[in-house]
Amino acid sequence: MSSTKTAETHPAYELLYWPGIPGRGEFIRLAFEAAGVSYKDVANESEDAITSLLSPSSTTPPIFAPPALLVPGAGKHNTPLLLYQTPSILSYIGPKLNLAGADETEKAWILSHTLTALDLNNEAHDTHHPIAVGAYYEEQKEEALKKARDFRENRIPKFLGFFERVLKGNEVEGQSSYLVGEMLSYADTTLWHVLAGLEFAFPKEIASRKKDYPLLFGNFYASVKETKGIAGYLASGRRKPFSMGVFRHYPELDRH
Amino acid sequence: MSSTKTAETHPAYELLYWPGIPGRGEFIRLAFEAAGVSYKDVANESEDAITSLLSPSSTTPPIFAPPALLVPGAGKHNTPLLLYQTPSILSYIGPKLNLAGADETEKAWILSHTLTALDLNNEAHDTHHPIAVGAYYEEQKEEALKKARDFRENRIPKFLGFFERVLKGNEVEGQSSYLVGEMLSYADTTLWHVLAGLEFAFPKEIASRKKDYPLLFGNFYASVKETKGIAGYLASGRRKPFSMGVFRHYPELDRH
């Protein structure tokens, strides 16, 4: 399908997420932006639209947490379909956006690698909230220092080494630009955002480790950024900067 | 499809997971057991088979961590398909095992709820390993006491309250026995195992909270256990007891 055709036949997708930060909503945004398919970014376009939609008893089934995606007419009996959980949303829209690989094998691997990139995203979050997600960082700073050290020394190299091997294994088809197969997938956009977040949150750690992952940082990272949809999104100014969301830059948690 | 027919036409699935504990491999086992579809539980049936398969560079693409699933002939050019990441494996086998709902909407919700149950599973794990997954519990016990308190007081009620609402919202179709639609899905077996794990790890906490979730503990929990495939599995003795895996019973981490 050409992107012109897909743009014409898509429903009016609505992304439901907290405003002002990239957060986990960004993984959904990047898929739409990479595909050049329009979507309504509800909270960033109109205030107060989110709270009621995300209240516990407003929908059936309820949704546990944002991001959520509303797809008009796609549910049972042409009702709106409301989905939650980032990997589930990506798994649903991936094939429709032509970001889920060329066959069933690639589709499955793309979901698997995406889940691993999101695990890395979650572990990065837990470095500043190791004890309680509902408490302030300052209340768990001592534990955060320990957690961040383990994350930097053990977890970052484990995850980055894995993705370097994935790129190496797909080097002939993917040219170090794609994790799976011969074209961009939502696994690529997801991992790219996590790498960007790590570079924001742990600039010294990533700077010192980049050379160990030549395919990942020497090729993949720049390549995803330069794809048409992502480059256009970055140029548009719509992408929210990292601040105090999943990825936070606390210098004391970085290498020093 | 009748279960007889599906059993005859399935490939020789092989589950790759560490031996001796239920762990995250159990979510895959339960799907096969619930569907009555045979599978080879590699590590629990023959020793030393796992390590080489899970070594970093033995497969393309590599797998990040077990569980993994090998499906002979299902990959590109009839090669074996090797999948990893629990939700990705469940998403792949779910429709083939008739455990993924009646339509696309149910299929998507089943994956979403499964991801949420697995998030609860991971948070339960983190109560005894809040700082470093590669270090001993005893080395992070102080932090574990804090993490477990937040988990018991805030996270358990948030998750269980959510699933109670899911059951309530599906009460007409699911009779409080199924999270989605009119039949058993891998979301049900996944949540059931997490509830069993919570009861093992936090017996006092769960005992004191059960009454707050009448659909979840008054109906769903027993109902899943009594479905034909799961009841047969439990009677077979093949299910490994909880011990020192994801769910651990440290009395000091429970309510007291």
JSON list of C-alpha atoms in Angstrom, two decimals, chain A residues 15-29 41 43-44 66-67 125 128 193 200 233 238-248:
[
{"chain": "A", "resi": 15, "resn": "LEU", "atom": "CA", "xyz": [-4.34, 8.86, 21.26]},
{"chain": "A", "resi": 16, "resn": "LEU", "atom": "CA", "xyz": [-5.21, 9.33, 24.93]},
{"chain": "A", "resi": 17, "resn": "TYR", "atom": "CA", "xyz": [-2.24, 10.24, 27.10]},
{"chain": "A", "resi": 18, "resn": "TRP", "atom": "CA", "xyz": [-1.11, 12.77, 29.64]},
{"chain": "A", "resi": 19, "resn": "PRO", "atom": "CA", "xyz": [-0.15, 16.11, 28.06]},
{"chain": "A", "resi": 20, "resn": "GLY", "atom": "CA", "xyz": [3.26, 17.77, 27.96]},
{"chain": "A", "resi": 21, "resn": "ILE", "atom": "CA", "xyz": [5.66, 14.82, 28.18]},
{"chain": "A", "resi": 22, "resn": "PRO", "atom": "CA", "xyz": [6.67, 12.16, 25.68]},
{"chain": "A", "resi": 23, "resn": "GLY", "atom": "CA", "xyz": [6.14, 9.33, 28.18]},
{"chain": "A", "resi": 24, "resn": "ARG", "atom": "CA", "xyz": [4.80, 6.00, 27.02]},
{"chain": "A", "resi": 25, "resn": "GLY", "atom": "CA", "xyz": [2.43, 7.78, 24.65]},
{"chain": "A", "resi": 26, "resn": "GLU", "atom": "CA", "xyz": [5.45, 8.64, 22.51]},
{"chain": "A", "resi": 27, "resn": "PHE", "atom": "CA", "xyz": [5.79, 5.04, 21.31]},
{"chain": "A", "resi": 28, "resn": "ILE", "atom": "CA", "xyz": [2.32, 5.31, 19.77]},
{"chain": "A", "resi": 29, "resn": "ARG", "atom": "CA", "xyz": [2.98, 8.79, 18.36]},
{"chain": "A", "resi": 41, "resn": "ASP", "atom": "CA", "xyz": [-3.17, 13.70, 20.11]},
{"chain": "A", "resi": 43, "resn": "ALA", "atom": "CA", "xyz": [-4.39, 15.76, 25.58]},
{"chain": "A", "resi": 44, "resn": "ASN", "atom": "CA", "xyz": [-1.79, 17.78, 23.73]},
{"chain": "A", "resi": 66, "resn": "PRO", "atom": "CA", "xyz": [-2.61, 5.44, 29.67]},
{"chain": "A", "resi": 67, "resn": "PRO", "atom": "CA", "xyz": [-1.66, 5.40, 26.87]},
{"chain": "A", "resi": 125, "resn": "HIS", "atom": "CA", "xyz": [12.00, 4.64, 34.98]},
{"chain": "A", "resi": 128, "resn": "HIS", "atom": "CA", "xyz": [14.42, 7.14, 39.93]},
{"chain": "A", "resi": 193, "resn": "HIS", "atom": "CA", "xyz": [13.02, 6.50, 21.53]},
{"chain": "A", "resi": 200, "resn": "PHE", "atom": "CA", "xyz": [18.99, 12.34, 27.94]},
{"chain": "A", "resi": 233, "resn": "TYR", "atom": "CA", "xyz": [7.99, 14.92, 13.12]},
{"chain": "A", "resi": 238, "resn": "ARG", "atom": "CA", "xyz": [5.39, 18.55, 17.95]},
{"chain": "A", "resi": 239, "resn": "ARG", "atom": "CA", "xyz": [7.70, 16.17, 19.79]},
{"chain": "A", "resi": 240, "resn": "LYS", "atom": "CA", "xyz": [7.73, 17.06, 23.49]},
{"chain": "A", "resi": 241, "resn": "PRO", "atom": "CA", "xyz": [11.16, 17.33, 25.09]},
{"chain": "A", "resi": 242, "resn": "PHE", "atom": "CA", "xyz": [12.18, 14.90, 27.81]},
{"chain": "A", "resi": 243, "resn": "SER", "atom": "CA", "xyz": [11.71, 16.46, 31.24]},
{"chain": "A", "resi": 244, "resn": "MET", "atom": "CA", "xyz": [10.33, 14.79, 34.37]},
{"chain": "A", "resi": 245, "resn": "GLY", "atom": "CA", "xyz": [8.63, 11.73, 32.91]},
{"chain": "A", "resi": 246, "resn": "VAL", "atom": "CA", "xyz": [9.98, 8.21, 32.40]},
{"chain": "A", "resi": 247, "resn": "PHE", "atom": "CA", "xyz": [13.42, 9.58, 31.53]},
{"chain": "A", "resi": 248, "resn": "ARG", "atom": "CA", "xyz": [14.84, 12.16, 33.94]}
]
